[in-house]
PDB file of C-alpha atoms and ligand atoms in Angstrom:
ATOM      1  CA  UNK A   1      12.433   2.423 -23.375  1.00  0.00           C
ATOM      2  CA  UNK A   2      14.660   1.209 -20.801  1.00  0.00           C
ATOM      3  CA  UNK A   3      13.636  -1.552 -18.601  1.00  0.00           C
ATOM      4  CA  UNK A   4      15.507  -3.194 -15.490  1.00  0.00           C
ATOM      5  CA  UNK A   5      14.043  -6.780 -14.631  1.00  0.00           C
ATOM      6  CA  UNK A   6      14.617  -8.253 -10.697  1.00  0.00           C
ATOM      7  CA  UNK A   7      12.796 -10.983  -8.664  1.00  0.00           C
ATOM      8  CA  UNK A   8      13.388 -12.355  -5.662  1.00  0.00           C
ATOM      9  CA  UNK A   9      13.209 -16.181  -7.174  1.00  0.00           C
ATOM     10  CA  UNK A  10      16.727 -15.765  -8.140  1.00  0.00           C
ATOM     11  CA  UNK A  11      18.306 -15.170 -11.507  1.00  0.00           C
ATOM     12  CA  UNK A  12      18.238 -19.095 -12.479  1.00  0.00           C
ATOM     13  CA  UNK A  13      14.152 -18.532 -11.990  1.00  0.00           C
ATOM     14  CA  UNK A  14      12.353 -19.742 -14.851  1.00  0.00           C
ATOM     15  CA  UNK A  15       9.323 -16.756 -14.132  1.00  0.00           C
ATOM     16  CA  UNK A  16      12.817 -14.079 -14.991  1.00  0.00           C
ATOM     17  CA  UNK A  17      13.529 -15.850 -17.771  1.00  0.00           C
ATOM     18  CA  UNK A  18      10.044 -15.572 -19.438  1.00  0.00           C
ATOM     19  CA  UNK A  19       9.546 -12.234 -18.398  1.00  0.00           C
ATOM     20  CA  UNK A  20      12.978 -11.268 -19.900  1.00  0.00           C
ATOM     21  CA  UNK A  21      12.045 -13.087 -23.195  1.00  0.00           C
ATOM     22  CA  UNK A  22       8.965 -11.340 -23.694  1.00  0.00           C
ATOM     23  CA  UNK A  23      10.145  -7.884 -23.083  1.00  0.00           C
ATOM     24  CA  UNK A  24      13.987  -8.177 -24.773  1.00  0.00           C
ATOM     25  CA  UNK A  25      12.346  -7.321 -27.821  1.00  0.00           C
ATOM     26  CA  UNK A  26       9.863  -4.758 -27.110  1.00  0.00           C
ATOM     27  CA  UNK A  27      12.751  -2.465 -25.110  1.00  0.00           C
ATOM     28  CA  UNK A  28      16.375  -2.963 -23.611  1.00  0.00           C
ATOM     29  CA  UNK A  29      16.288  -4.766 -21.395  1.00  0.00           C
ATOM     30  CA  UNK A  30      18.677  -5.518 -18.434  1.00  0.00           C
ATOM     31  CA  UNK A  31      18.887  -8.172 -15.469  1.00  0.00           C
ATOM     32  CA  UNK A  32      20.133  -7.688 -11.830  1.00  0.00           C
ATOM     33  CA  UNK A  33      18.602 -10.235  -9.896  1.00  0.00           C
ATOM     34  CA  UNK A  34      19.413 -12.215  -6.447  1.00  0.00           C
ATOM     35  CA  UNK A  35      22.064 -15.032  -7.065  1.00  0.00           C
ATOM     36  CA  UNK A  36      19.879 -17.424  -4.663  1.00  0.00           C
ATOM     37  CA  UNK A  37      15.988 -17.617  -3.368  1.00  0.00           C
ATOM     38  CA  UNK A  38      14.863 -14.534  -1.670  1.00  0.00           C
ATOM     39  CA  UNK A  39      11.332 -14.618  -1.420  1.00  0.00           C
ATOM     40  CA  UNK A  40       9.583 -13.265   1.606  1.00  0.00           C
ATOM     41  CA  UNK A  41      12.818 -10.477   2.357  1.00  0.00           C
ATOM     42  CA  UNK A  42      10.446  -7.450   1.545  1.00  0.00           C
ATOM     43  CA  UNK A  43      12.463  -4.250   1.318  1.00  0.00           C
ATOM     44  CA  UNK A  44      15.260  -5.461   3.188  1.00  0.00           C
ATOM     45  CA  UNK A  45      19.108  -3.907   2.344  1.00  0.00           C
ATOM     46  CA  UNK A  46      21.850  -5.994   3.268  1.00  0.00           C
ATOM     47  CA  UNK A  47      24.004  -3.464   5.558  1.00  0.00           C
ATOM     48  CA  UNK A  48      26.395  -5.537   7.687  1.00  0.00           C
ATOM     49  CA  UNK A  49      28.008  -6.878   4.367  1.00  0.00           C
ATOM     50  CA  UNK A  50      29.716  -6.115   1.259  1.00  0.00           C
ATOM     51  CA  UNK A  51      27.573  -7.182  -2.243  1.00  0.00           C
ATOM     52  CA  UNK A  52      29.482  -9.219  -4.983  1.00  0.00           C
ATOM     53  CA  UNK A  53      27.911  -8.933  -8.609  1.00  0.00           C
ATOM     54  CA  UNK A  54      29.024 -11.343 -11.455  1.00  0.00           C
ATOM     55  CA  UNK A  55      27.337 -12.182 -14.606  1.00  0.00           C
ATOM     56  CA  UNK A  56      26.154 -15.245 -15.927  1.00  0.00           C
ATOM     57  CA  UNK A  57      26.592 -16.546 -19.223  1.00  0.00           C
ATOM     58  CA  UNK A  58      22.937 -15.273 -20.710  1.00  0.00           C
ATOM     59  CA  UNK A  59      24.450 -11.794 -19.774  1.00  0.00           C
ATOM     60  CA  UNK A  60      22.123 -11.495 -16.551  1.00  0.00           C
ATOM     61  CA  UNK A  61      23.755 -10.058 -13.496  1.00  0.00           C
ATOM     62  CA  UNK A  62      23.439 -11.938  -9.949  1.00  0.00           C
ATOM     63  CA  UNK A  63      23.794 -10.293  -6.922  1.00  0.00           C
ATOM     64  CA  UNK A  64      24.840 -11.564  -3.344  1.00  0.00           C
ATOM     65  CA  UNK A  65      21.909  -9.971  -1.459  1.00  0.00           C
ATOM     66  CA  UNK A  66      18.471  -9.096  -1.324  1.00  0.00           C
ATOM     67  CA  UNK A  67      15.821  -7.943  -4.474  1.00  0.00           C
ATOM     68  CA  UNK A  68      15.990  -4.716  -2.812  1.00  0.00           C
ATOM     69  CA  UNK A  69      20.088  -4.265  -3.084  1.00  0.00           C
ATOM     70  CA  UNK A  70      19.881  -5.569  -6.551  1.00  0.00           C
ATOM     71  CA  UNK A  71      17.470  -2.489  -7.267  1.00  0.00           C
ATOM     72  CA  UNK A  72      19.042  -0.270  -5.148  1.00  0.00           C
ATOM     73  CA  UNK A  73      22.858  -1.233  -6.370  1.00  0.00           C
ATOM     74  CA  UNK A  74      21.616  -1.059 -10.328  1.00  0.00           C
ATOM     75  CA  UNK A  75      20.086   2.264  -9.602  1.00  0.00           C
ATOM     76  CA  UNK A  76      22.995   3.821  -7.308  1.00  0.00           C
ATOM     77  CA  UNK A  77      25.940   2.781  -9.292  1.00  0.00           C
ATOM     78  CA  UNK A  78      26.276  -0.338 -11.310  1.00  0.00           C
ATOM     79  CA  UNK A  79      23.963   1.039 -14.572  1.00  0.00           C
ATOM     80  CA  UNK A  80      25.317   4.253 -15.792  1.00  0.00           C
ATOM     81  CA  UNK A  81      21.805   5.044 -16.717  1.00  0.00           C
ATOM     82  CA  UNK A  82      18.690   5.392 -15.547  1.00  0.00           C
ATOM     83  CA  UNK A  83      16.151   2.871 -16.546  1.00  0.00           C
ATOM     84  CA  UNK A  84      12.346   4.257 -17.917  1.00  0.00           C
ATOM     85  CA  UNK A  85      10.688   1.259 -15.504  1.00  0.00           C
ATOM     86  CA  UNK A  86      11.437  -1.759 -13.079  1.00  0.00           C
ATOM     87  CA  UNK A  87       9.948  -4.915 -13.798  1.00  0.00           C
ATOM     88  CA  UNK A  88      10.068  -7.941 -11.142  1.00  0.00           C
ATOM     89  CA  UNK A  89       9.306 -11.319 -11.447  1.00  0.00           C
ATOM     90  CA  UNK A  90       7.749 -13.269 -12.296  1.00  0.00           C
ATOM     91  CA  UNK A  91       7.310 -14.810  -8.772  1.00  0.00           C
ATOM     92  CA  UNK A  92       6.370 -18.436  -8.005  1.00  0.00           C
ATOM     93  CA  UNK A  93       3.143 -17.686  -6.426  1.00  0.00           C
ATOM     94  CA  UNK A  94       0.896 -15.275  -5.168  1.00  0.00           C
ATOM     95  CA  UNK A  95       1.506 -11.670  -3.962  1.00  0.00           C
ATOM     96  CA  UNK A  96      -1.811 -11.434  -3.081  1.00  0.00           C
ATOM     97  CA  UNK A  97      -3.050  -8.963   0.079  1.00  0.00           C
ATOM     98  CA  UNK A  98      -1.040  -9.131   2.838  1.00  0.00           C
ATOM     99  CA  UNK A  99       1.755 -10.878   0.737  1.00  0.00           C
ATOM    100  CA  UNK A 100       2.544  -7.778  -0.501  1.00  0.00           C
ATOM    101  CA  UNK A 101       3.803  -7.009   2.953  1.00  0.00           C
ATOM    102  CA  UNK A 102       6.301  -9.693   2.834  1.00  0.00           C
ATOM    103  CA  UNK A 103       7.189  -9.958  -0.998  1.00  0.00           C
ATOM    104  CA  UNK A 104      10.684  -9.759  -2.180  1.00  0.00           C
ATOM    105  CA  UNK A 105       9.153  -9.372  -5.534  1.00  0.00           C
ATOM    106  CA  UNK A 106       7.095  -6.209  -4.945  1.00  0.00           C
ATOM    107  CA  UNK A 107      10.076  -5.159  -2.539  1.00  0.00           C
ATOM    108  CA  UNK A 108      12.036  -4.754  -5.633  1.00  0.00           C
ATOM    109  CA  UNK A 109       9.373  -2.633  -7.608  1.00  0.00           C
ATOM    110  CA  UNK A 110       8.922  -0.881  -4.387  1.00  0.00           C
ATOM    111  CA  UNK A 111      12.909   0.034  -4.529  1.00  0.00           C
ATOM    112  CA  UNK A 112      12.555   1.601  -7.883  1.00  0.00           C
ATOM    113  CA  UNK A 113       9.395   3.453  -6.972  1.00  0.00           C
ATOM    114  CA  UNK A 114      11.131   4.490  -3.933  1.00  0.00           C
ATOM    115  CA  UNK A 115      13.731   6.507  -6.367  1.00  0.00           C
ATOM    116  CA  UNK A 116      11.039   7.634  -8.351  1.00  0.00           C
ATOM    117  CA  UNK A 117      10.535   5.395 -11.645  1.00  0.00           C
ATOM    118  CA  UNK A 118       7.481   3.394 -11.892  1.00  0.00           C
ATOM    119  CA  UNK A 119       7.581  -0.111 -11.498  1.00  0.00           C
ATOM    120  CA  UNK A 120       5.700  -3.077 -11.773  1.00  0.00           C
ATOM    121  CA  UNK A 121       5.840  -6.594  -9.625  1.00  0.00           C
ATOM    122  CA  UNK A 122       4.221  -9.798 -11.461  1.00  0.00           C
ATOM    123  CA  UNK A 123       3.622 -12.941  -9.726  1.00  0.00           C
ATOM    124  CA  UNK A 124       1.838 -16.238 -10.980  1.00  0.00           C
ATOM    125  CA  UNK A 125      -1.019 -17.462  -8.691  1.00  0.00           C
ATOM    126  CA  UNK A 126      -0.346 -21.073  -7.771  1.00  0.00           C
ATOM    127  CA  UNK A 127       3.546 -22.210  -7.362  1.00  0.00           C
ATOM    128  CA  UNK A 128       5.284 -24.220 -10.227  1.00  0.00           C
ATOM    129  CA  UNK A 129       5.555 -22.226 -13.270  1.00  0.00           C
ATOM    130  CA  UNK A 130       2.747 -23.757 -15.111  1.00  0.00           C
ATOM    131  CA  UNK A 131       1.719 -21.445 -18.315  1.00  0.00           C
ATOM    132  CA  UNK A 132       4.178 -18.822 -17.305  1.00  0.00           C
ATOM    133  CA  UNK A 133       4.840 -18.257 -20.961  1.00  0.00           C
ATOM    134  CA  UNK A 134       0.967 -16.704 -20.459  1.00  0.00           C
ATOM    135  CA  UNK A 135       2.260 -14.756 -17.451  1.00  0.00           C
ATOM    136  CA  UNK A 136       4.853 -13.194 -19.284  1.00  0.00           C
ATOM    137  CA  UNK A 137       2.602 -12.122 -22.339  1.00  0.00           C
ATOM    138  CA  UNK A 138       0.637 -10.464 -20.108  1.00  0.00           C
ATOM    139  CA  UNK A 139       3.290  -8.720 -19.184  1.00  0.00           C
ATOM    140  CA  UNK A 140       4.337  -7.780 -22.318  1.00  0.00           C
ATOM    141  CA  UNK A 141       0.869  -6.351 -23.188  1.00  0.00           C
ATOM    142  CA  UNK A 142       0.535  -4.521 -20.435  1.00  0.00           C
ATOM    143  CA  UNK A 143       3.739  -2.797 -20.160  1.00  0.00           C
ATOM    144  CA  UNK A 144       3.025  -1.845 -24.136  1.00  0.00           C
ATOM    145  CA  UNK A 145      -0.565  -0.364 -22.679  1.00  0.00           C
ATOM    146  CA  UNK A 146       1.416   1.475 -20.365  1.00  0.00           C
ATOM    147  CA  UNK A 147       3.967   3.053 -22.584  1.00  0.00           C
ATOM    148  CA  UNK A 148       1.267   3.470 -25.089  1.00  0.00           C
ATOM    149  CA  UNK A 149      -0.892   5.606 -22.688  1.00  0.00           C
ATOM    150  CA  UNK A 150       2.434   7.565 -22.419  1.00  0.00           C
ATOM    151  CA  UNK A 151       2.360   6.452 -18.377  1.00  0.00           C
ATOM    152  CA  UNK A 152       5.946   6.415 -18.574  1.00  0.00           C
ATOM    153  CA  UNK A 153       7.875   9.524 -17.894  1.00  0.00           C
ATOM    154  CA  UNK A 154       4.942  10.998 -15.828  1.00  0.00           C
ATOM    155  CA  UNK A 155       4.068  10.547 -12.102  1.00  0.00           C
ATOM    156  CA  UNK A 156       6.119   7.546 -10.807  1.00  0.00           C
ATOM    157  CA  UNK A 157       3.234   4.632 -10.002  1.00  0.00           C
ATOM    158  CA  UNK A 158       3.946   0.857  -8.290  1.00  0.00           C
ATOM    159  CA  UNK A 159       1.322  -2.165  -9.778  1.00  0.00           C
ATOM    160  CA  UNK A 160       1.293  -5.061  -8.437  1.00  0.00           C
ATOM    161  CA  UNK A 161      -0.091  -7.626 -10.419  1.00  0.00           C
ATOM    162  CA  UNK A 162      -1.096 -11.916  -9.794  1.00  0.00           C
ATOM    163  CA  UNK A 163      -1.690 -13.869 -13.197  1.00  0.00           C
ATOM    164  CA  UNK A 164      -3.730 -16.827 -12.847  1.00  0.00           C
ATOM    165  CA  UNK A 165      -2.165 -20.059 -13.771  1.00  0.00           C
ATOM    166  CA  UNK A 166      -4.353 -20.369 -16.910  1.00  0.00           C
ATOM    167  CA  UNK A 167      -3.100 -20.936 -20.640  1.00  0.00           C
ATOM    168  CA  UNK A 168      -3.260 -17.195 -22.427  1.00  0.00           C
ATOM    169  CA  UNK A 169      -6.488 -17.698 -24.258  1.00  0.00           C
ATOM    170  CA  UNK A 170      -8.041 -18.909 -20.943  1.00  0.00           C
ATOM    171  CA  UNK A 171      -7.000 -15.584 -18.791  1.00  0.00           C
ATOM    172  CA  UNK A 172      -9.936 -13.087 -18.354  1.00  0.00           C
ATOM    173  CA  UNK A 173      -9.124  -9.512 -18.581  1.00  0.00           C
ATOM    174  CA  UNK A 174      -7.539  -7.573 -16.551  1.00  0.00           C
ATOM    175  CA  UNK A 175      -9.533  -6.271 -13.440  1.00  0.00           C
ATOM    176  CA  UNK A 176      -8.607  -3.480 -11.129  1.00  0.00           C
ATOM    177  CA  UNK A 177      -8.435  -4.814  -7.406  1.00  0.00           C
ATOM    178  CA  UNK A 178      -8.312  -3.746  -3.740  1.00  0.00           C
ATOM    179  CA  UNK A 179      -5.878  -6.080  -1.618  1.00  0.00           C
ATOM    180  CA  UNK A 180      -7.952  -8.705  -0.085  1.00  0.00           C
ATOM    181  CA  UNK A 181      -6.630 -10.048   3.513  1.00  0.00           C
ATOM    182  CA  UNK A 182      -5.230 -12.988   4.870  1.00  0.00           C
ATOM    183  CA  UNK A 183      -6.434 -15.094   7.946  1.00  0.00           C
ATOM    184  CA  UNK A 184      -3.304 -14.961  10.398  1.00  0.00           C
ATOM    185  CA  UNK A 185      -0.600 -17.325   8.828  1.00  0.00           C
ATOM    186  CA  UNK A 186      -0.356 -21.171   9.717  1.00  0.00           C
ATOM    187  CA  UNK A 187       1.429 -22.532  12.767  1.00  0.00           C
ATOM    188  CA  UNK A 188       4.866 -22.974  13.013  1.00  0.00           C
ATOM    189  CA  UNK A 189       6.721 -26.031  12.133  1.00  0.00           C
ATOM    190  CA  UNK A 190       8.990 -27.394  15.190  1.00  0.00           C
ATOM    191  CA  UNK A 191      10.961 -30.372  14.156  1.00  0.00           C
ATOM    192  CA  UNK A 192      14.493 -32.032  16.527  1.00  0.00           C
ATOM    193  CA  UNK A 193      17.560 -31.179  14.929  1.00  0.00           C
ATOM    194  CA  UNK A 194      20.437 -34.167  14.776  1.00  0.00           C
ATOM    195  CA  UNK A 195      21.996 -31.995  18.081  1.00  0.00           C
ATOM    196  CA  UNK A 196      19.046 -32.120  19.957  1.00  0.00           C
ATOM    197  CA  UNK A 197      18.076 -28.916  19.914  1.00  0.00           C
ATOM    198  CA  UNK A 198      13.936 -27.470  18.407  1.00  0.00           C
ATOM    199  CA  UNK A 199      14.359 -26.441  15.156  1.00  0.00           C
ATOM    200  CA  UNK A 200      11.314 -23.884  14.134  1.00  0.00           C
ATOM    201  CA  UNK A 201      10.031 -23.624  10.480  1.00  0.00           C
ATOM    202  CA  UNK A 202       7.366 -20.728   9.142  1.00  0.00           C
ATOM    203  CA  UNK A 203       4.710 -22.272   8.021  1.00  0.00           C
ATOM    204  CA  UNK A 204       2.488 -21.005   4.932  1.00  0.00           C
ATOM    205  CA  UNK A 205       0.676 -17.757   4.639  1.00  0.00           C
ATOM    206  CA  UNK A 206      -3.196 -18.413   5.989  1.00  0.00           C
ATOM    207  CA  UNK A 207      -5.928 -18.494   3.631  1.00  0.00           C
ATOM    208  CA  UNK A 208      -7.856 -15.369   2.442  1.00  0.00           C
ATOM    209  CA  UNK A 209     -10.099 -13.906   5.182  1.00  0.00           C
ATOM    210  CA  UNK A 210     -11.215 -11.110   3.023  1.00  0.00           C
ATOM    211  CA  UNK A 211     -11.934 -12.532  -0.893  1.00  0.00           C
ATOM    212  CA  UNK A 212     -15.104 -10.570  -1.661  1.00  0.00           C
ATOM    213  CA  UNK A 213     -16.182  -8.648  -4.388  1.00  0.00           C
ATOM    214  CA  UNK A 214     -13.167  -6.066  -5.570  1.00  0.00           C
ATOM    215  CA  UNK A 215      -9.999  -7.905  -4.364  1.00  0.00           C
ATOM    216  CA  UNK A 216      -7.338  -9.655  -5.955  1.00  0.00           C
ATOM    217  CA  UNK A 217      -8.363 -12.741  -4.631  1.00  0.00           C
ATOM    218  CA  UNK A 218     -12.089 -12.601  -5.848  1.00  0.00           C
ATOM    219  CA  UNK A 219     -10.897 -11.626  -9.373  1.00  0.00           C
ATOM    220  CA  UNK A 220      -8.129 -14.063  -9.759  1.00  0.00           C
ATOM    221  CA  UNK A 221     -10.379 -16.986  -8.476  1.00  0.00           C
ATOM    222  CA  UNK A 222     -12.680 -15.908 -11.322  1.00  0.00           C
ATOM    223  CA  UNK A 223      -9.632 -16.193 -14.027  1.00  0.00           C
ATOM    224  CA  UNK A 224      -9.002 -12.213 -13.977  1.00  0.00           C
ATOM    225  CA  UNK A 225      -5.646 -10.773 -13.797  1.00  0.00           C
ATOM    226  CA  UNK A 226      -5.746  -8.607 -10.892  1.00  0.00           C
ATOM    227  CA  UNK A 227      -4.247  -5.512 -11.297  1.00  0.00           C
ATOM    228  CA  UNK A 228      -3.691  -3.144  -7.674  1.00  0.00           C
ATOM    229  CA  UNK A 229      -1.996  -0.222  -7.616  1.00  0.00           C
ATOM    230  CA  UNK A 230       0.089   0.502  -4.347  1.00  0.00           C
ATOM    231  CA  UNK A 231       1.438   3.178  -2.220  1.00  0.00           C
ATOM    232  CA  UNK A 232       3.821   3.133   0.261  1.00  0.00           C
ATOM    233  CA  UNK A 233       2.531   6.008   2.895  1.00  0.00           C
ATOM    234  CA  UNK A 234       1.657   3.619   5.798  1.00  0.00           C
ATOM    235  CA  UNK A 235       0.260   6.750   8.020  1.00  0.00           C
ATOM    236  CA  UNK A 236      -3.527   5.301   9.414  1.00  0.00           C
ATOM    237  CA  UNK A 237      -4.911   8.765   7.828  1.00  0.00           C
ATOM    238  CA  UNK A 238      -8.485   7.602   8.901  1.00  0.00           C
ATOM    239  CA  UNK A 239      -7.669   7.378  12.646  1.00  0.00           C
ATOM    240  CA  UNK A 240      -5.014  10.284  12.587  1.00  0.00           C
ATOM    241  CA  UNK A 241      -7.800  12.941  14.208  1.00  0.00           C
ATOM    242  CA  UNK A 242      -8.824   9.939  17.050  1.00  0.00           C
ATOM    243  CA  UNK A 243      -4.911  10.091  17.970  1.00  0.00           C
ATOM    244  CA  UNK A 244      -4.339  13.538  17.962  1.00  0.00           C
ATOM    245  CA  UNK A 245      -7.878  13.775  20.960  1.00  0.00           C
ATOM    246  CA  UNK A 246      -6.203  11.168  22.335  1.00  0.00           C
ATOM    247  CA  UNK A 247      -2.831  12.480  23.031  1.00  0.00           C
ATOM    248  CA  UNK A 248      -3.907  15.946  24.135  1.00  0.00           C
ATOM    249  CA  UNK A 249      -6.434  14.044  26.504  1.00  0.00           C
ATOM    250  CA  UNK A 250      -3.076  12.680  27.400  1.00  0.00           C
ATOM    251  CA  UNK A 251      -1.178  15.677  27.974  1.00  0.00           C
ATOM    252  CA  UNK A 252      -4.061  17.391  29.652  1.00  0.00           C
ATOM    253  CA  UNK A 253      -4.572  14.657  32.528  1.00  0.00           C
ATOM    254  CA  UNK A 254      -0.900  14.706  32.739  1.00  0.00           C
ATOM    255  CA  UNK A 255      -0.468  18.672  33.714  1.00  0.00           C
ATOM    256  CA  UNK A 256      -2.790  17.401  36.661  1.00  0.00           C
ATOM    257  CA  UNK A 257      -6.398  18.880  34.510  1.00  0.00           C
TER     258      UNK A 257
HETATM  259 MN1   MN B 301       9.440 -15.564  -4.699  1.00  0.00          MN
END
């Protein structure tokens, strides 16, 4: 099995370097990851400039762009293979309901599963790294589930799952979640920069608004790692019939009926 590792942490990230010593020995294993931070970019390419890849001294590759170009570049050129599944991680906090919007590190799975090999985007609950050497055995088991259950080679499939910041003996199984949702994020940040002009920081995601029974956030606040598969159709299929009355409602007052 051939595995390709990204994050969006950055290639000095201490969550790629677990997750790359806990899978180096159960498949080849190959890194192309962001040279700096690059959390929050989601799916985005870098168009408007060229992309510069070098290699560090561990033999991982960094990339001048996004976790999405370092997918995209690997897959389209720079590996003259193509890898059995995409790995990225593991991030410094959660990727929990509407993070997943955001995420650079499910943006890079989502690249892979984009091109049509399965991928998988890990992320540790609470910032700081503590017991990532947990995070990454979980990873480890789970992608040796997965190739066990012979998941690999068949229909393409994107999991994204949040670890809780628990030593390994401590983590309860893993639990198969709905996104939860986020309250609307925090106010912005305004602070005077030395020229006198308002400098505006994002502030932090909001808190969960939807927790209950079934999400991510319900099982990972209960020491579960959550497990949610994801698909990338964003069509609103329920209201897709309610449009379509709509329009021709639309097009009928319009002809003057
Ligand atoms: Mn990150």
């Amino acid at each position: 099995m051939k595995i390709l590792i990204s994050n969006d942490d950055g290639f000095q990230a201490p969550g790629l370097v677990a997750l790359h010593d806990a899978l180096k020995d159960i498949a080849e294993v190959e890194v192309v990851a962001p040279e700096h931070n690059n959390s929050a970019k989601s799916n985005a390419l870098t168009l408007a400039a060229p992309l510069y890849v070098h290699k560090a001294h561990n033999g991982f590759r960094y990339v001048t762009g996004t976790p999405a170009d370092c997918v995209h570049i690997a897959l389209k050129g720079l590996l003259d293979y193509r890898p059995d599944l995409v790995v990225s991680g593991i991030n410094n906090g959660a990727n929990m309901g509407d993070d997943t919007i955001y995420s650079g590190t499910v943006g890079a799975a989502m690249e892979a599963y984009l091109f049509g090999i399965p991928a998988i985007a890990f992320s540790q609950i609470e910032k700081g790294w503590a017991h990532v050497d947990a995070a990454a055995q979980v990873a480890r088991r789970l992608v040796q589930q997965i190739e066990r259950e012979k998941l690999i080679g068949g229909n393409p499939f994107l999991l994204n799952v949040n670890v809780p910041n628990l030593p390994f003996d401590e983590l309860k199984p893993v639990k198969v979640c709905r996104l939860g949702r986020r309250h609307a994020a925090e106010k912005v940040i305004t602070q005077d920069s030395p020229r006198g002009e308002t400098m505006y920081w994002i502030a932090g995601a909001g808190g969960a608004k939807d927790s209950g029974e079934g999400t991510d956030f319900h099982a990972t606040a209960a020491g579960h790692v959550a497990l949610t598969p994801l698909q990338i159709d964003l069509t609103d299929h329920a209201n897709l019939g309610d449009w379509n009355d709509t329009m021709a409602r639309v097009a009928r007052s319009a002809a003057g009926g």
